[in-house]
mmCIF file of C-alpha atoms and ligand atoms in Angstrom:
data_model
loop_
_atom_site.group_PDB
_atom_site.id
_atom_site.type_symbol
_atom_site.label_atom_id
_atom_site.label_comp_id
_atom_site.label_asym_id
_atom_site.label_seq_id
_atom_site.Cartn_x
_atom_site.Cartn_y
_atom_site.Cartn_z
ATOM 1 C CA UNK A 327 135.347 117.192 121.133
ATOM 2 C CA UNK A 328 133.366 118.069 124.214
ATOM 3 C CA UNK A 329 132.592 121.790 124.297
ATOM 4 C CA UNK A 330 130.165 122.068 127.219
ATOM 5 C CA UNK A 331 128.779 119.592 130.073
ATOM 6 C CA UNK A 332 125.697 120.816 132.278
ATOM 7 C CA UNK A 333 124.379 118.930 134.555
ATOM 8 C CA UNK A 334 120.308 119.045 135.637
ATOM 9 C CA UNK A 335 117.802 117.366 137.531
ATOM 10 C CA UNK A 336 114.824 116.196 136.102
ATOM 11 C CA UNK A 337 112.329 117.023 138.683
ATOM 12 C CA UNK A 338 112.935 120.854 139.014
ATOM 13 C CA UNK A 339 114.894 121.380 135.973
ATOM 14 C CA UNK A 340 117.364 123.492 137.709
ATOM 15 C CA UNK A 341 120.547 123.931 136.109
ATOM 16 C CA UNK A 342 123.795 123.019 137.846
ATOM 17 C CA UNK A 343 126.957 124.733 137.121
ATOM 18 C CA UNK A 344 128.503 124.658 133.638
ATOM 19 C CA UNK A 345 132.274 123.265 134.991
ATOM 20 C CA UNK A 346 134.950 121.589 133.074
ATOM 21 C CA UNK A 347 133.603 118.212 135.125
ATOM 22 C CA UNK A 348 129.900 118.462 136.183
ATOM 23 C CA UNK A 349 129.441 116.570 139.258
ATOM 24 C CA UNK A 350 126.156 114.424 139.462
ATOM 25 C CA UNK A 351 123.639 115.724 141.907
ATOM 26 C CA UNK A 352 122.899 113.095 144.716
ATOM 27 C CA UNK A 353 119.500 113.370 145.117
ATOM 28 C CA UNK A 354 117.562 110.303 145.689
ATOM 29 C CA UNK A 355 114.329 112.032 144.822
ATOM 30 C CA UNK A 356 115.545 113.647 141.490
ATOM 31 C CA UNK A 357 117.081 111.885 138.804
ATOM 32 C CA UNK A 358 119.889 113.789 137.202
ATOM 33 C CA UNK A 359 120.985 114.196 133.707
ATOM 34 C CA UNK A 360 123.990 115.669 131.445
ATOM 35 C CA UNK A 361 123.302 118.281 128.481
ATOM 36 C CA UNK A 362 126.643 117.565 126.752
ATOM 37 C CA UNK A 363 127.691 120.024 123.663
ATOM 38 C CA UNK A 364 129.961 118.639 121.106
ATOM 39 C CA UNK A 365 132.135 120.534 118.359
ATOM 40 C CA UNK A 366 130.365 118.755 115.968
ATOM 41 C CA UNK A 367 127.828 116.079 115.503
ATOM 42 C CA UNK A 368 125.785 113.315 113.317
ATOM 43 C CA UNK A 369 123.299 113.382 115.790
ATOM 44 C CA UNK A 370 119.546 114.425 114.681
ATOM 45 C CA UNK A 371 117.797 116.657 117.266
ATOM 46 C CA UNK A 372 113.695 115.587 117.242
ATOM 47 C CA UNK A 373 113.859 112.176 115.146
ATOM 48 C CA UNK A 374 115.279 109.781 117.220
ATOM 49 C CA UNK A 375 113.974 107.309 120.187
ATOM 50 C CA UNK A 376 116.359 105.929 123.170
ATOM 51 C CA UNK A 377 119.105 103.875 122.601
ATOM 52 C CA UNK A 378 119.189 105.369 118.443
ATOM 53 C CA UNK A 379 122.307 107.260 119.309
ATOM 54 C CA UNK A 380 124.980 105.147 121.172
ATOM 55 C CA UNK A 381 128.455 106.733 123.143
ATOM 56 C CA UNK A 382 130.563 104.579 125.082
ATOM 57 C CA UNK A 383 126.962 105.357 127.202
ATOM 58 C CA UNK A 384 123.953 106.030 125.588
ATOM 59 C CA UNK A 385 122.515 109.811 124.376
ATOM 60 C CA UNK A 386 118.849 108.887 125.386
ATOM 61 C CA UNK A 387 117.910 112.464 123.991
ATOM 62 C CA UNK A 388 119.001 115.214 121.287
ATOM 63 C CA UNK A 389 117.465 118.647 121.343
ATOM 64 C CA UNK A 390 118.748 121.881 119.826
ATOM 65 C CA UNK A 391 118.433 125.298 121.517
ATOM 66 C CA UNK A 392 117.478 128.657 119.970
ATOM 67 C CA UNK A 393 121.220 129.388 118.751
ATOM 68 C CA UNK A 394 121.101 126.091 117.562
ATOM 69 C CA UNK A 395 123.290 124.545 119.414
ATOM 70 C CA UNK A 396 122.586 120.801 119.602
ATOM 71 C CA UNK A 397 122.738 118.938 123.200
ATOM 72 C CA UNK A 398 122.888 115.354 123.898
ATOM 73 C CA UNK A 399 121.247 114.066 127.017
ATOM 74 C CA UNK A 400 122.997 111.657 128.872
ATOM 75 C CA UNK A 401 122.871 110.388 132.407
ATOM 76 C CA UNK A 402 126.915 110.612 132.988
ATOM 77 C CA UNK A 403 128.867 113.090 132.272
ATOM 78 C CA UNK A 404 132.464 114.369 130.319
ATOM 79 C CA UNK A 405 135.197 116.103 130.576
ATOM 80 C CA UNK A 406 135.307 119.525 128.217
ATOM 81 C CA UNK A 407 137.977 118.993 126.263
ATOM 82 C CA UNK A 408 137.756 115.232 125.692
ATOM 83 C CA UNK A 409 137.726 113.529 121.897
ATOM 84 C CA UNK A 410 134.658 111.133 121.589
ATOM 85 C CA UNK A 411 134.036 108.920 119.400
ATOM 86 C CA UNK A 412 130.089 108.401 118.381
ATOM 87 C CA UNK A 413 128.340 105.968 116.418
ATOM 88 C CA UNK A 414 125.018 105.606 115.464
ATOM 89 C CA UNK A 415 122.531 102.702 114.950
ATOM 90 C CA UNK A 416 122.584 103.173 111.417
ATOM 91 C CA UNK A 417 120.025 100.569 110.483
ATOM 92 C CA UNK A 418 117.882 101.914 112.698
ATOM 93 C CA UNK A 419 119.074 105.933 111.319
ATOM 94 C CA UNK A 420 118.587 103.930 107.625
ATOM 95 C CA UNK A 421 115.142 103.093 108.813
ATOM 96 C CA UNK A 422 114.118 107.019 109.514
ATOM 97 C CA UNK A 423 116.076 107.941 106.402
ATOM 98 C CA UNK A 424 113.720 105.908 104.291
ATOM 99 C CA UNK A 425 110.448 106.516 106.375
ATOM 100 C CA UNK A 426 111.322 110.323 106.724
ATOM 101 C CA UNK A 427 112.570 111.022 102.823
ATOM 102 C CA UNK A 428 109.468 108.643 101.659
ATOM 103 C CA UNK A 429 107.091 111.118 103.637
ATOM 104 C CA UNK A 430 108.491 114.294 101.855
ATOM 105 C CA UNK A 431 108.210 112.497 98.647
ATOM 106 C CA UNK A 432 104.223 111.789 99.236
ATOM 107 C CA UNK A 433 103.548 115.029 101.162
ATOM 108 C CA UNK A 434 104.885 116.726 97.996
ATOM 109 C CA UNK A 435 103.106 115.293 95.441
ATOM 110 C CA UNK A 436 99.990 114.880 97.568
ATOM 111 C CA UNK A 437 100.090 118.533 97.360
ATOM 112 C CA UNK A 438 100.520 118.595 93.803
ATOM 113 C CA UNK A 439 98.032 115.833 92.455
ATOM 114 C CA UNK A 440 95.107 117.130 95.331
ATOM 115 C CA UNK A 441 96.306 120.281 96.813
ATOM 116 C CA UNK A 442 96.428 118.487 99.780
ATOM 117 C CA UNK A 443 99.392 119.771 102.221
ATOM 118 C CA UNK A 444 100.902 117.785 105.277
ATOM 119 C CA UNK A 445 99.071 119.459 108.504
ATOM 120 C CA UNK A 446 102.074 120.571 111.033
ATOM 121 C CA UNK A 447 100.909 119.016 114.605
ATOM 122 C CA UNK A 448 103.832 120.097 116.464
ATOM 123 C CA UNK A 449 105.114 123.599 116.959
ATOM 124 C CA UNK A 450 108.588 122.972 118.000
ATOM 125 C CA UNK A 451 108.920 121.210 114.334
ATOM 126 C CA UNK A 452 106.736 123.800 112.930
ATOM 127 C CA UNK A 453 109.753 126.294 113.134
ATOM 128 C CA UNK A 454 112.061 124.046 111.506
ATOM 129 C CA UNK A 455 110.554 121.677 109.372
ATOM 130 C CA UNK A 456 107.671 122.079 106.709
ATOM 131 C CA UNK A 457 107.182 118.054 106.643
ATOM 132 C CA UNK A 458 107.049 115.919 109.992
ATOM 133 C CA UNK A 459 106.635 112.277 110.945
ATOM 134 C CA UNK A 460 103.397 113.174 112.660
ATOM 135 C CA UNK A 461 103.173 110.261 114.486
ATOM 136 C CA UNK A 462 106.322 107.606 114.440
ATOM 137 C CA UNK A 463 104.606 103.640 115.143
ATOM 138 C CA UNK A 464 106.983 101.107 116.595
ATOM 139 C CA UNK A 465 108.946 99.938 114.087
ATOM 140 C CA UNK A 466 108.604 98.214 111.689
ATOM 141 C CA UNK A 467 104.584 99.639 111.758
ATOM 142 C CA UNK A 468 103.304 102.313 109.261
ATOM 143 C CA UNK A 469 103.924 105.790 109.765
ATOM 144 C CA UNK A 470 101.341 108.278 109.209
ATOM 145 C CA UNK A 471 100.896 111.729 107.637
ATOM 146 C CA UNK A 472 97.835 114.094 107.963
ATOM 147 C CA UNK A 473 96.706 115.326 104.841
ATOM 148 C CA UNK A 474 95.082 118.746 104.650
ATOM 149 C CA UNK A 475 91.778 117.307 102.874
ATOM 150 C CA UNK A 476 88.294 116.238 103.301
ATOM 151 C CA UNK A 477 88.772 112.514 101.556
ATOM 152 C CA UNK A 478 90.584 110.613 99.186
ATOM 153 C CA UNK A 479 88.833 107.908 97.071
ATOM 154 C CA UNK A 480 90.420 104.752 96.321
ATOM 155 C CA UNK A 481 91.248 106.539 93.110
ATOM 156 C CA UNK A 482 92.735 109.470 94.914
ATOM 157 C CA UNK A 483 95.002 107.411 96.705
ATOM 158 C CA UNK A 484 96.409 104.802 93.972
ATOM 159 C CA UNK A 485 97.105 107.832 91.721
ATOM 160 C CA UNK A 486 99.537 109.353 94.694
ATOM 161 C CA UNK A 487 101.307 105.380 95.281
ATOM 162 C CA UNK A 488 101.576 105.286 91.838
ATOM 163 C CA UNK A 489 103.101 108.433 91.059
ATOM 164 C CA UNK A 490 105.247 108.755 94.547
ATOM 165 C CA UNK A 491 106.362 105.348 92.560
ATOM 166 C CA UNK A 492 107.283 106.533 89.628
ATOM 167 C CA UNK A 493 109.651 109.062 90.923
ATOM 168 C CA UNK A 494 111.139 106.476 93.183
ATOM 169 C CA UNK A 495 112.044 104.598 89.886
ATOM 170 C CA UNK A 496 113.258 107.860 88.342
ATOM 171 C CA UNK A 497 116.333 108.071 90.997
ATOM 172 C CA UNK A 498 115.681 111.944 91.324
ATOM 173 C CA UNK A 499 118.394 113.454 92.874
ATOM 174 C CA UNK A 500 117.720 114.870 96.770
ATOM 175 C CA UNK A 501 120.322 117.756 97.373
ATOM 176 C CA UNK A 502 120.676 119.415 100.794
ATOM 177 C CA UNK A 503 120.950 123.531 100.983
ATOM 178 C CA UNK A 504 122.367 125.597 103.517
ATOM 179 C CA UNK A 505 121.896 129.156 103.581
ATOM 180 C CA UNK A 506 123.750 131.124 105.778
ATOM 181 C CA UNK A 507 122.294 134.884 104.514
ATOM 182 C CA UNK A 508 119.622 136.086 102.638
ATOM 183 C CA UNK A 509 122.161 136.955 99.942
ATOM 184 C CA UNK A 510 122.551 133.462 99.388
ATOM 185 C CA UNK A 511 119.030 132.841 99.297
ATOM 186 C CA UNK A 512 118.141 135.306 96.731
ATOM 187 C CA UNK A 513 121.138 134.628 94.344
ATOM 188 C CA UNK A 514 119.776 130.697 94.715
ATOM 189 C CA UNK A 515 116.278 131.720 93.961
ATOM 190 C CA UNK A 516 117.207 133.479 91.150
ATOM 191 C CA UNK A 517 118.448 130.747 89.661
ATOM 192 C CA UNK A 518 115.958 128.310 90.896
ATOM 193 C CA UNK A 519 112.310 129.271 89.606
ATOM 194 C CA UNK A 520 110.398 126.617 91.334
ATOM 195 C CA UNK A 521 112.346 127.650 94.684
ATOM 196 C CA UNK A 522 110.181 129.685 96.620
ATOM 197 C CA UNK A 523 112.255 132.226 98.915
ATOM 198 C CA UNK A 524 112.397 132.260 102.366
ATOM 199 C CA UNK A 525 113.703 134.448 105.329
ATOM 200 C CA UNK A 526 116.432 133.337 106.813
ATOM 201 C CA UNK A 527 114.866 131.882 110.759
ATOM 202 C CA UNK A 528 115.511 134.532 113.811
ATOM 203 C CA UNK A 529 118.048 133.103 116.299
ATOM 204 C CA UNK A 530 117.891 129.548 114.811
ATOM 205 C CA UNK A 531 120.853 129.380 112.873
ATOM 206 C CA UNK A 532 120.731 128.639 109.374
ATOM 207 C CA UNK A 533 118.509 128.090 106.538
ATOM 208 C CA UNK A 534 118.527 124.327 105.714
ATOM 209 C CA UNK A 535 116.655 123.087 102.465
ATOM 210 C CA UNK A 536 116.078 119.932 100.950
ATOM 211 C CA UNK A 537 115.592 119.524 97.210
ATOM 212 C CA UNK A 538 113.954 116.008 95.541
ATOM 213 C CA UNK A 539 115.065 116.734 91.905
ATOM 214 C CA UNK A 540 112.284 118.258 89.976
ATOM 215 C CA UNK A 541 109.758 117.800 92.659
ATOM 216 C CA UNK A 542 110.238 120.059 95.732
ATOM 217 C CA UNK A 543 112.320 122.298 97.789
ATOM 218 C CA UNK A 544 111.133 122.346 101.640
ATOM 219 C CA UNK A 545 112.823 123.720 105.014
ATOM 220 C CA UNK A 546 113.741 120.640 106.981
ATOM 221 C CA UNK A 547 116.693 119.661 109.621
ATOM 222 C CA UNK A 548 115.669 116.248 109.284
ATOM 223 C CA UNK A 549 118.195 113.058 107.983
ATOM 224 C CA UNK A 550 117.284 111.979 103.725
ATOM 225 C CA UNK A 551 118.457 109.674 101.330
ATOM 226 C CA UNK A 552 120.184 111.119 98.530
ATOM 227 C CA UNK A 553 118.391 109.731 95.623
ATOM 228 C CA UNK A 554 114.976 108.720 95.629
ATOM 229 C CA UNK A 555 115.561 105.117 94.712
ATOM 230 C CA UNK A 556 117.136 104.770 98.005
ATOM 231 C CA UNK A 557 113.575 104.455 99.142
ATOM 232 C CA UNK A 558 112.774 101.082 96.958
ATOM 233 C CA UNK A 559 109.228 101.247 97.043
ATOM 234 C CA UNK A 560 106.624 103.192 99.152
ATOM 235 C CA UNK A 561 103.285 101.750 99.695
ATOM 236 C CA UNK A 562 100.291 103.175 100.974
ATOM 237 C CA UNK A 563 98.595 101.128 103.513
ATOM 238 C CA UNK A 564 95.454 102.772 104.590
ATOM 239 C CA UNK A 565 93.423 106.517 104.391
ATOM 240 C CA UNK A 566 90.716 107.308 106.655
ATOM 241 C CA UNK A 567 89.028 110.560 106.595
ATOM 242 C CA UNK A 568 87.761 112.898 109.561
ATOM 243 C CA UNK A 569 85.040 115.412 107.862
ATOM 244 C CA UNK A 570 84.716 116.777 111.143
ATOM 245 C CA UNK A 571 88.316 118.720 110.679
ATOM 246 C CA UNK A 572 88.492 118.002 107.247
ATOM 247 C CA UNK A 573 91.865 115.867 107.436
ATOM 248 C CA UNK A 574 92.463 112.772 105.972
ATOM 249 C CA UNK A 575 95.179 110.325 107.810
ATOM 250 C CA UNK A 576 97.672 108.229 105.478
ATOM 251 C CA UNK A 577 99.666 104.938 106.940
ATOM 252 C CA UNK A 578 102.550 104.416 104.560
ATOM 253 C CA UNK A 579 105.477 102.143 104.349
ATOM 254 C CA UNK A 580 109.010 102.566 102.909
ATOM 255 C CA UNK A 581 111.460 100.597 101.995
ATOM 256 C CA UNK A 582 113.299 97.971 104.087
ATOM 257 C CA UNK A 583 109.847 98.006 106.169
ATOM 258 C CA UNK A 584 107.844 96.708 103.288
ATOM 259 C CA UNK A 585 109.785 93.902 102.836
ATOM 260 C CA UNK A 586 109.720 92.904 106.617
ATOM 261 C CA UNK A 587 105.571 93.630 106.579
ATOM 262 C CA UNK A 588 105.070 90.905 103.546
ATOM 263 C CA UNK A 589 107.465 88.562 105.425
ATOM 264 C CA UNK A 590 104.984 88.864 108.620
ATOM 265 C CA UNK A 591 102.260 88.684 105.950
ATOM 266 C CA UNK A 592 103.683 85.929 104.572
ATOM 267 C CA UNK A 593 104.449 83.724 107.487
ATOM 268 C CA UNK A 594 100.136 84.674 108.993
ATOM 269 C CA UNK A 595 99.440 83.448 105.799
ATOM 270 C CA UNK A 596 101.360 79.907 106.267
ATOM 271 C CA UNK A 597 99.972 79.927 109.653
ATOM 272 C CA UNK A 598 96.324 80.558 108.444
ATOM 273 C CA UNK A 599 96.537 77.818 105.756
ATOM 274 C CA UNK A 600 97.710 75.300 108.076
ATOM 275 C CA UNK A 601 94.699 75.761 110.577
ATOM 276 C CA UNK A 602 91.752 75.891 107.783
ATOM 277 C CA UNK A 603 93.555 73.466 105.248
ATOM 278 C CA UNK A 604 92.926 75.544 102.343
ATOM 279 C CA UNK A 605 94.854 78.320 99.701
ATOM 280 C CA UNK A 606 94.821 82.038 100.774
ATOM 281 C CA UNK A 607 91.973 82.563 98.188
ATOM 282 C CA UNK A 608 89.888 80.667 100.096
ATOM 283 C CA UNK A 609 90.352 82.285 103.230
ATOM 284 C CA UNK A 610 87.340 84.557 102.882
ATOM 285 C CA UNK A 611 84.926 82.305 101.854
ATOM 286 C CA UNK A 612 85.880 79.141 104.697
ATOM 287 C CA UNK A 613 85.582 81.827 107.227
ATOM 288 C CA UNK A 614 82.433 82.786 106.362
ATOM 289 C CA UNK A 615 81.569 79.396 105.725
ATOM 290 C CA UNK A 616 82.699 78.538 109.642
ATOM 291 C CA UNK A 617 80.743 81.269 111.069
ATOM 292 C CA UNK A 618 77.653 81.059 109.584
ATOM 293 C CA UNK A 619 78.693 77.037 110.739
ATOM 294 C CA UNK A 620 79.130 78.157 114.207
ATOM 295 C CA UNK A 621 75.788 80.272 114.303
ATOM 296 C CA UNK A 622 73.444 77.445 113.062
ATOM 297 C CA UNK A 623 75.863 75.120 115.835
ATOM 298 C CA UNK A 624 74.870 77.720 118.466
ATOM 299 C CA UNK A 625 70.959 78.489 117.549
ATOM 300 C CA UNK A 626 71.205 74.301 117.916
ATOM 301 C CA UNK A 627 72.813 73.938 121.372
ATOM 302 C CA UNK A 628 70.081 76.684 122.376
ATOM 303 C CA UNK A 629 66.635 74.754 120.754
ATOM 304 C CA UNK A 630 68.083 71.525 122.178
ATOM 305 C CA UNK A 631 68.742 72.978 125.515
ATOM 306 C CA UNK A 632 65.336 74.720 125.826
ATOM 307 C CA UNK A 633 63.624 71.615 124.363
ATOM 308 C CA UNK A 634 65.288 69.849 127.055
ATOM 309 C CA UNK A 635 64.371 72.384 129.656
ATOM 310 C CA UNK A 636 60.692 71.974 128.693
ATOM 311 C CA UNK A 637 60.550 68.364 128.774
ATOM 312 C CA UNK A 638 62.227 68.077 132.676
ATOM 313 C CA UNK A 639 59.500 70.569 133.689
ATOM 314 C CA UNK A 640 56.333 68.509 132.223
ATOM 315 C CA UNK A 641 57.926 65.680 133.746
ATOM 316 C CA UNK A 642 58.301 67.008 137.085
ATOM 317 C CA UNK A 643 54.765 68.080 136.589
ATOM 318 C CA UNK A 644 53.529 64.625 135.476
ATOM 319 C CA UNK A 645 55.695 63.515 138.243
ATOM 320 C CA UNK A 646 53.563 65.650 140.985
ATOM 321 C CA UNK A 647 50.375 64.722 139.269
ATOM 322 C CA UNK A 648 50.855 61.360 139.714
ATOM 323 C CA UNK A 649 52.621 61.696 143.810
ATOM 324 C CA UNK A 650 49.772 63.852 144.663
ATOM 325 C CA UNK A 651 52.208 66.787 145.764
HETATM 326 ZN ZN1 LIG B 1351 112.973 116.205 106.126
#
């Protein structure tokens, strides 16, 4: 049900009156926009692109205030009162479920294996979440996580696939927690050794906690799997370090997404055959072979080309010998 409808316009951000029907400003040099309230909602503020979240008209935006209310940016608006009915692109919310849960899983034991914690780029997050899609690729592309560490060897980094692996396979558990007082927290603390208390947040509603099974408990308002074999498989695609601020930066797939990057993989690889007539193996070594090929072909064209030169110019001088000129 609709609780609230404000209308705004993007280029001065001035608020128009909270009514029971916000009318739609009619400015031609402002575009405006709908904050629209709801009773309740599946909607994720902070992890979601335009078009994820679809009404009879699209939510292009979610955010969520200091009191925690959640509002849904749209560019028409509704009556307070009305029943909606929302639905969500849920391969798309499977997608971040899988990417999001698979980051926890390797920020956490990244942290274990090489004391390594996720860096926090964004403050708004910050206050919510202790683990972050720092920077969310097109999908299906990797995602990446900063890592709070000078380098990882090659070592380094098939230890944390293979153990972010073998927890995958284990089908831990992931439990959500919501605290609503610090009495709550303490009593679940005390019964929770690894669980390592927190304040309940000023002005931002309540506590919300998400527990992988034996692993970790972290603050997030973010969307999980429940079980870690929901993720399938993560794989780590790349780690490049920065010694300059000390942080390493992780690509990693999960999931769905690996399957769809070997299929691309897979399909290159037909097209790649097909053009140098010869097995995948052999890709390395026929390229090679074709530009050190192409070099010799070019130093060629160049030695004829200048030979060529130099004969036309001793015949035009033989030529002016002989004319007299
Ligand atoms: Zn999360």
């Amino acid at each position: 049900m609709v609780v609230s409808c404000k209308s705004w316009t993007q280029s001065d951000g001035l608020a128009g009156a909270d009514s029971k029907k916000a009318n739609k400003k009619k400015d031609s040099k402002s575009e405006a926009f709908y904050e629209i309230q709801f009773e309740d909602t599946m909607f994720c503020p902070f992890f979601l692109k335009i078009m994820t979240h679809k009404l009879f008209f699209s939510v292009t935006q979610v955010s969520r205030t200091d009191k925690g209310e959640v509002l849904h940016k749209t560019s028409k608006p509704l009556e307070v009162g009305d029943s909606v009915k929302i639905t969500v692109d849920w391969s798309r919310r499977w997608d971040h479920m899988q990417q999001h849960s698979g980051q926890h899983l390797i920020s956490a034991v990244a942290k274990e294996l090489f004391h390594a914690p996720t860096m926090k780029e964004l403050s708004i997050l910050s206050i919510v979440c202790h683990v972050l899609l720092c920077y969310v690729r097109q999908y299906p592309k990797p995602s990446m996580i900063d890592l709070s560490i000078k380098e990882l060897s090659n070592e380094q980094v098939q230890q944390l696939e293979q153990r972010v692996n073998e927890i995958i396979r284990e089908g831990r558990e992931m439990a959500v927690h919501i605290f609503h007082d610090e009495k709550s927290i303490e009593d679940f603390a005390s019964q929770h050794s690894t669980f390592r208390q927190k304040p309940l947040p000023a002005g931002t509603g309540p506590l919300r906690v998400i527990e992988i099974e034996g692993v970790e408990y972290n603050t997030c308002c973010g969307t999980h799997l429940t079980n870690t074999r929901q993720m399938q498989m993560v794989k780590i695609c790349s780690s490049n370090s920065n010694n300059d601020n000390g942080i390493t930066q992780i690509s990693f797939l999960s999931g769905q997404r690996i399957l769809e990057n070997v299929q691309r993989m897979l399909d290159n690889e037909k097209q790649i055959t097909s053009l140098l007539t010869c097995a995948s193996d052999e890709f390395v070594s026929n390229i090679t072979k074709l530009q050190t090929e192409s070099v010799i072909f070019l130093f060629d064209i160049i030695t004829n080309q200048t030979f060529l030169l130099f004969h036309l110019i001793m015949t035009a001088q033989e030529n002016c010998r002989f004319e007299g000129c």
